[in-house]
mmCIF file with all atom_site columns, C-alpha atoms in Angstrom:
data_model
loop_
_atom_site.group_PDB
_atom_site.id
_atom_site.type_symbol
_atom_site.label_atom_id
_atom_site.label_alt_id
_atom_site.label_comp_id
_atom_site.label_asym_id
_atom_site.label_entity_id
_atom_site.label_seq_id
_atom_site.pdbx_PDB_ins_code
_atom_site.Cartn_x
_atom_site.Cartn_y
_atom_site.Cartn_z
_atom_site.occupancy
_atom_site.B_iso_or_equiv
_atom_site.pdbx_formal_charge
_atom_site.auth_seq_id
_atom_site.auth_comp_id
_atom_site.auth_asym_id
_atom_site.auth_atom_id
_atom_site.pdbx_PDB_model_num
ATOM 1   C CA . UNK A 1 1   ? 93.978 123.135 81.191  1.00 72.00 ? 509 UNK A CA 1
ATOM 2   C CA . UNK A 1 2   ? 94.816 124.391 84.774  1.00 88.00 ? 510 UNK A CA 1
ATOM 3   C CA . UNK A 1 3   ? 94.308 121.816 88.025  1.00 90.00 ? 511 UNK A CA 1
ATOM 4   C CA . UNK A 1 4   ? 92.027 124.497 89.202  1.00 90.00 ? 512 UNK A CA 1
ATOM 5   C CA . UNK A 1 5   ? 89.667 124.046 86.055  1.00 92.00 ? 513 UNK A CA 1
ATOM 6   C CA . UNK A 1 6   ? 90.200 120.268 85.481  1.00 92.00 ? 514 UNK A CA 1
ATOM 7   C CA . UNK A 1 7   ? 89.169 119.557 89.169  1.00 92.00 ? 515 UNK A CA 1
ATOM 8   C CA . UNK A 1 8   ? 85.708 121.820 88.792  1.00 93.00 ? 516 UNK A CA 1
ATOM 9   C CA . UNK A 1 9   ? 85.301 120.182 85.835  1.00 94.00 ? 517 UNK A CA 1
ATOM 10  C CA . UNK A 1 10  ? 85.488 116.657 87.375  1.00 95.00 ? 518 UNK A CA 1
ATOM 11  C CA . UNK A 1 11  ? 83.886 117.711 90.519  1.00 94.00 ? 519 UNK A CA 1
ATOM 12  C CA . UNK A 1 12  ? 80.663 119.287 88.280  1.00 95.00 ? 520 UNK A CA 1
ATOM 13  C CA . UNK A 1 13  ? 80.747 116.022 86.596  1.00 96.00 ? 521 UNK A CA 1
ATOM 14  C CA . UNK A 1 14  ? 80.674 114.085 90.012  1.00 96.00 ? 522 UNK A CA 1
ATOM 15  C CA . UNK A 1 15  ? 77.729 116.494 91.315  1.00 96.00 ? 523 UNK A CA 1
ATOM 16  C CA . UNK A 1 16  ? 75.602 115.450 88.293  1.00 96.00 ? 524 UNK A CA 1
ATOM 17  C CA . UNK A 1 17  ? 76.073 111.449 88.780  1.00 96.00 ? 525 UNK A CA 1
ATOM 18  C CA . UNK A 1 18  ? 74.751 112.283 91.949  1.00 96.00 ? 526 UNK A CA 1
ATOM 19  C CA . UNK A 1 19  ? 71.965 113.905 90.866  1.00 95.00 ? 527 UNK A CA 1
ATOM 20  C CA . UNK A 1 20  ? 73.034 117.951 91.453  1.00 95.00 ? 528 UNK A CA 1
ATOM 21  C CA . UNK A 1 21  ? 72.126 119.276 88.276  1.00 93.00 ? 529 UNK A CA 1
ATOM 22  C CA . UNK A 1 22  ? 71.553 123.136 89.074  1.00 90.00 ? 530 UNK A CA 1
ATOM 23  C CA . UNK A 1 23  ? 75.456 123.863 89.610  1.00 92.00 ? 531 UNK A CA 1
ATOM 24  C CA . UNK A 1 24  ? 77.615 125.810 87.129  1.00 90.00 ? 532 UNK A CA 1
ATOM 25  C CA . UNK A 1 25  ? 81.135 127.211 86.824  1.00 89.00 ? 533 UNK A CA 1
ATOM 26  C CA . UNK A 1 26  ? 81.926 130.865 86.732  1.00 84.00 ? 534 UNK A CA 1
ATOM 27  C CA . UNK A 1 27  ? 83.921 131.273 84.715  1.00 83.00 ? 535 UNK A CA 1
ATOM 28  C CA . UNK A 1 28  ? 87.353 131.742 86.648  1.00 90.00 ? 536 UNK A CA 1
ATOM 29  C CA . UNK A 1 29  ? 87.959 128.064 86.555  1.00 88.00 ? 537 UNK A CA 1
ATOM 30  C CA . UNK A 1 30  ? 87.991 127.676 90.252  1.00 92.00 ? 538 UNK A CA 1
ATOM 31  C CA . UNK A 1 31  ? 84.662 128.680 91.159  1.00 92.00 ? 539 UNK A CA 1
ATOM 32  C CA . UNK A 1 32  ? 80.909 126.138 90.957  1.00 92.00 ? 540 UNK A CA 1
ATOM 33  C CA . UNK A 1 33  ? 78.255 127.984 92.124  1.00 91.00 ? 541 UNK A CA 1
ATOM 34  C CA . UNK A 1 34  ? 75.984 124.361 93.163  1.00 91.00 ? 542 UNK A CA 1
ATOM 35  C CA . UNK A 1 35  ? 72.647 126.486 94.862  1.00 84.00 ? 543 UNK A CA 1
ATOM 36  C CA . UNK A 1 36  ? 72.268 130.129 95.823  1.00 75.00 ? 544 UNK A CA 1
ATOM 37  C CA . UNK A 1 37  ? 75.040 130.461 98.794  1.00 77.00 ? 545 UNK A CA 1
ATOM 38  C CA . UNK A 1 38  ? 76.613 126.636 98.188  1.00 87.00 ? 546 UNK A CA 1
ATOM 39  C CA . UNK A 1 39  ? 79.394 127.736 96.526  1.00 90.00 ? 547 UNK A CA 1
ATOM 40  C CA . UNK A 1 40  ? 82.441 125.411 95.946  1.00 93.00 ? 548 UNK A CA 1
ATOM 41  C CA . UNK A 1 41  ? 85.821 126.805 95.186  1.00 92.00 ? 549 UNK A CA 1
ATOM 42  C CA . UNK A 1 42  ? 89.210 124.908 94.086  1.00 92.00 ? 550 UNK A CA 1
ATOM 43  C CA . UNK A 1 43  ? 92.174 126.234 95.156  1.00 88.00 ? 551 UNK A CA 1
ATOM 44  C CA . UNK A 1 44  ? 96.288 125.417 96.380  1.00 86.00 ? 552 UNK A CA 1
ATOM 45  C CA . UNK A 1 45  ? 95.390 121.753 96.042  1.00 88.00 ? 553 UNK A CA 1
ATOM 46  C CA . UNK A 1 46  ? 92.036 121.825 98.099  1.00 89.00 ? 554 UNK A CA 1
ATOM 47  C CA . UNK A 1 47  ? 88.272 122.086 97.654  1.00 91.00 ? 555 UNK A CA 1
ATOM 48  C CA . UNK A 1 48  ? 86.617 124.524 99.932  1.00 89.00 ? 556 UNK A CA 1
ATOM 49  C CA . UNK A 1 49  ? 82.813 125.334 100.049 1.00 86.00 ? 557 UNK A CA 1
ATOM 50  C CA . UNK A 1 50  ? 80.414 127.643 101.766 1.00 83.00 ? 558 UNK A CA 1
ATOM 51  C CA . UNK A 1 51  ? 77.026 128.003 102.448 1.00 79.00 ? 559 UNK A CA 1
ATOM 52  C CA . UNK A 1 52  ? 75.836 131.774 103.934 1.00 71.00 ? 560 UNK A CA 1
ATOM 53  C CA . UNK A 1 53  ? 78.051 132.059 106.425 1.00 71.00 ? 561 UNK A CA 1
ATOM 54  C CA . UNK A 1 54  ? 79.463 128.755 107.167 1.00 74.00 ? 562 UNK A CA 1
ATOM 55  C CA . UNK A 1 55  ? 82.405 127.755 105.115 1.00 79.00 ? 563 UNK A CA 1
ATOM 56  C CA . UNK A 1 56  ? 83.703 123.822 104.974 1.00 76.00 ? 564 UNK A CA 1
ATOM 57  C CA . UNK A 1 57  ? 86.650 122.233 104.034 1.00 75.00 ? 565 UNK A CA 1
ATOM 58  C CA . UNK A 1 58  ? 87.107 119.336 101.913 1.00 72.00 ? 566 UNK A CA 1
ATOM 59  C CA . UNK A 1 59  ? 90.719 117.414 102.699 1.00 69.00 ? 567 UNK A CA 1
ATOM 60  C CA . UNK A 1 60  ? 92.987 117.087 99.882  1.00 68.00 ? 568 UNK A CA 1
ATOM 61  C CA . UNK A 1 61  ? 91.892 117.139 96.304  1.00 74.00 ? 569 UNK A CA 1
ATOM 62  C CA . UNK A 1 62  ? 89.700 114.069 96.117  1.00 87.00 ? 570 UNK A CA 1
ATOM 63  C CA . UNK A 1 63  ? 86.631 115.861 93.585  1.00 90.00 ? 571 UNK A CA 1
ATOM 64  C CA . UNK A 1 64  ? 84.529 112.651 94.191  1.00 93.00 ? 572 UNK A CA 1
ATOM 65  C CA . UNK A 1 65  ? 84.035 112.741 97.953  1.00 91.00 ? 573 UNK A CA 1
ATOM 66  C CA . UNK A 1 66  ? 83.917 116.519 97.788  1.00 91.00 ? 574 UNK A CA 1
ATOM 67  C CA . UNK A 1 67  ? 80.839 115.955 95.743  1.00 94.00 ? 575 UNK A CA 1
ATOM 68  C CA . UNK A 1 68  ? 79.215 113.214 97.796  1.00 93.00 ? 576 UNK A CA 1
ATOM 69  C CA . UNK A 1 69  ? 79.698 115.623 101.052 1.00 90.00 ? 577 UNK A CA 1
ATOM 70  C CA . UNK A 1 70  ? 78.172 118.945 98.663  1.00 92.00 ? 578 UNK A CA 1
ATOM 71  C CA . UNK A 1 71  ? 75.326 116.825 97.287  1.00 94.00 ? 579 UNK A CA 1
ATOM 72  C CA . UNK A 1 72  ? 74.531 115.554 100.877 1.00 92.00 ? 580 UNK A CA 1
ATOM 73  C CA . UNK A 1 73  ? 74.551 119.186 101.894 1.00 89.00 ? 581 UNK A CA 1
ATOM 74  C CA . UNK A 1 74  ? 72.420 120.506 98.776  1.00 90.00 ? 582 UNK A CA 1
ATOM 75  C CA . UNK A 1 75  ? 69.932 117.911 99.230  1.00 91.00 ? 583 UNK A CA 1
ATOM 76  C CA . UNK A 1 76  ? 69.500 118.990 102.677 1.00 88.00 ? 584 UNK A CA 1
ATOM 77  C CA . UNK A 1 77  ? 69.188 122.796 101.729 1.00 84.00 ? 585 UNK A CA 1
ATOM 78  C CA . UNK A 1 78  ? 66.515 122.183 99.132  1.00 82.00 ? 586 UNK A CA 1
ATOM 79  C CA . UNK A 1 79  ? 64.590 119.631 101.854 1.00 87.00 ? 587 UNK A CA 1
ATOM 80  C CA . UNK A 1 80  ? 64.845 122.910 104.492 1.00 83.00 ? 588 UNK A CA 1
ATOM 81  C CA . UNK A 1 81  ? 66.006 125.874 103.358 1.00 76.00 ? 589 UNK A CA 1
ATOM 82  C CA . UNK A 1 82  ? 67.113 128.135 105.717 1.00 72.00 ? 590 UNK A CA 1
ATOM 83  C CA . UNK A 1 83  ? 66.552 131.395 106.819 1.00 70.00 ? 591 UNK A CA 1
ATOM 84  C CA . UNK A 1 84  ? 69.900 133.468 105.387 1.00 64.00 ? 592 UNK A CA 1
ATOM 85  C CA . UNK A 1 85  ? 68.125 132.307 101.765 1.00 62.00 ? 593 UNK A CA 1
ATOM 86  C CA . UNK A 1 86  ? 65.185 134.421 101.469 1.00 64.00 ? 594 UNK A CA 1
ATOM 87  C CA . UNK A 1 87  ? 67.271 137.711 101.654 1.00 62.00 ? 595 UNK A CA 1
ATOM 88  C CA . UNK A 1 88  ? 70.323 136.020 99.852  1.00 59.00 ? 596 UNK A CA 1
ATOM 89  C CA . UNK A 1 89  ? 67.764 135.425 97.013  1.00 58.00 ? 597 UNK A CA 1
ATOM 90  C CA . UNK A 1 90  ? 66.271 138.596 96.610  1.00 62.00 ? 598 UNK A CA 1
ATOM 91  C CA . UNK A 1 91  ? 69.973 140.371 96.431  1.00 57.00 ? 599 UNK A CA 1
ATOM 92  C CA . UNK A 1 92  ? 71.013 138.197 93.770  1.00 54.00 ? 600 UNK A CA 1
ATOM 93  C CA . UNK A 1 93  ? 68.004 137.473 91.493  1.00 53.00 ? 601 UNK A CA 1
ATOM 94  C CA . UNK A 1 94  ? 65.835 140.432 92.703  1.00 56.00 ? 602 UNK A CA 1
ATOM 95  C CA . UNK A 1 95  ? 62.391 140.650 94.777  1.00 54.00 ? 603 UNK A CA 1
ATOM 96  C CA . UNK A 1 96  ? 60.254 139.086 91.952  1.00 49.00 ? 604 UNK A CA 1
ATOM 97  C CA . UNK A 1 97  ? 61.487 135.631 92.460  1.00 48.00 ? 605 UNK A CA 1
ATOM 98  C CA . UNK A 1 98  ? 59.150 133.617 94.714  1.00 53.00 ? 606 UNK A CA 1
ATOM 99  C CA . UNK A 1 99  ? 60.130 129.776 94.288  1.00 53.00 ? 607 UNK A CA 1
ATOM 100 C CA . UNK A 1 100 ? 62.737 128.023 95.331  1.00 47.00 ? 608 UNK A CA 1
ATOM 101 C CA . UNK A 1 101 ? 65.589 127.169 92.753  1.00 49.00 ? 609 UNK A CA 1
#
């Protein structure tokens, strides 16, 4: 198993303790997709995530407080979701989808 895939893994494990049960991996085993644009990638040691256009980084390779600061931010997306999601929405799952995820 690559360090890419086993910190994913142990992040998506982390995100569901804390009660972020939506995300999944991608399949390239550095890539969790947690919410439509909160995307978390792994990568030369270091946990990076974006959200639209913002993009964060997480020091070091610590999967645990990576997931506290993601799950603090995905909590606040679902409580106000903001205005990039709408159009973000309909290009990924197309105009028929009216609720939030």
């Amino acid at each position: 198993m690559s360090e890419s895939r086993a910190a994913i893994q142990k992040l998506h494990s982390d995100l569901i303790e804390l009660g972020v049960n939506g995300a999944y991996e991608l399949g390239d085993d550095a890539t969790l997709c947690v919410w439509i644009g909160l995307v978390v990638v792994y990568r030369d040691g270091c946990f990076r995530w974006w959200e639209g256009a913002s993009r964060c980084r997480h020091p070091g390779d610590d999967p645990r407080g990576c997931a506290v600061r993601v799950a603090r931010r995905h909590a606040g997306l679902i409580k106000e979701v903001p205005p990039w999601w709408e159009d973000q929405n309909e290009v990924l799952r197309g105009e028929t989808v009216d609720d939030h995820p």
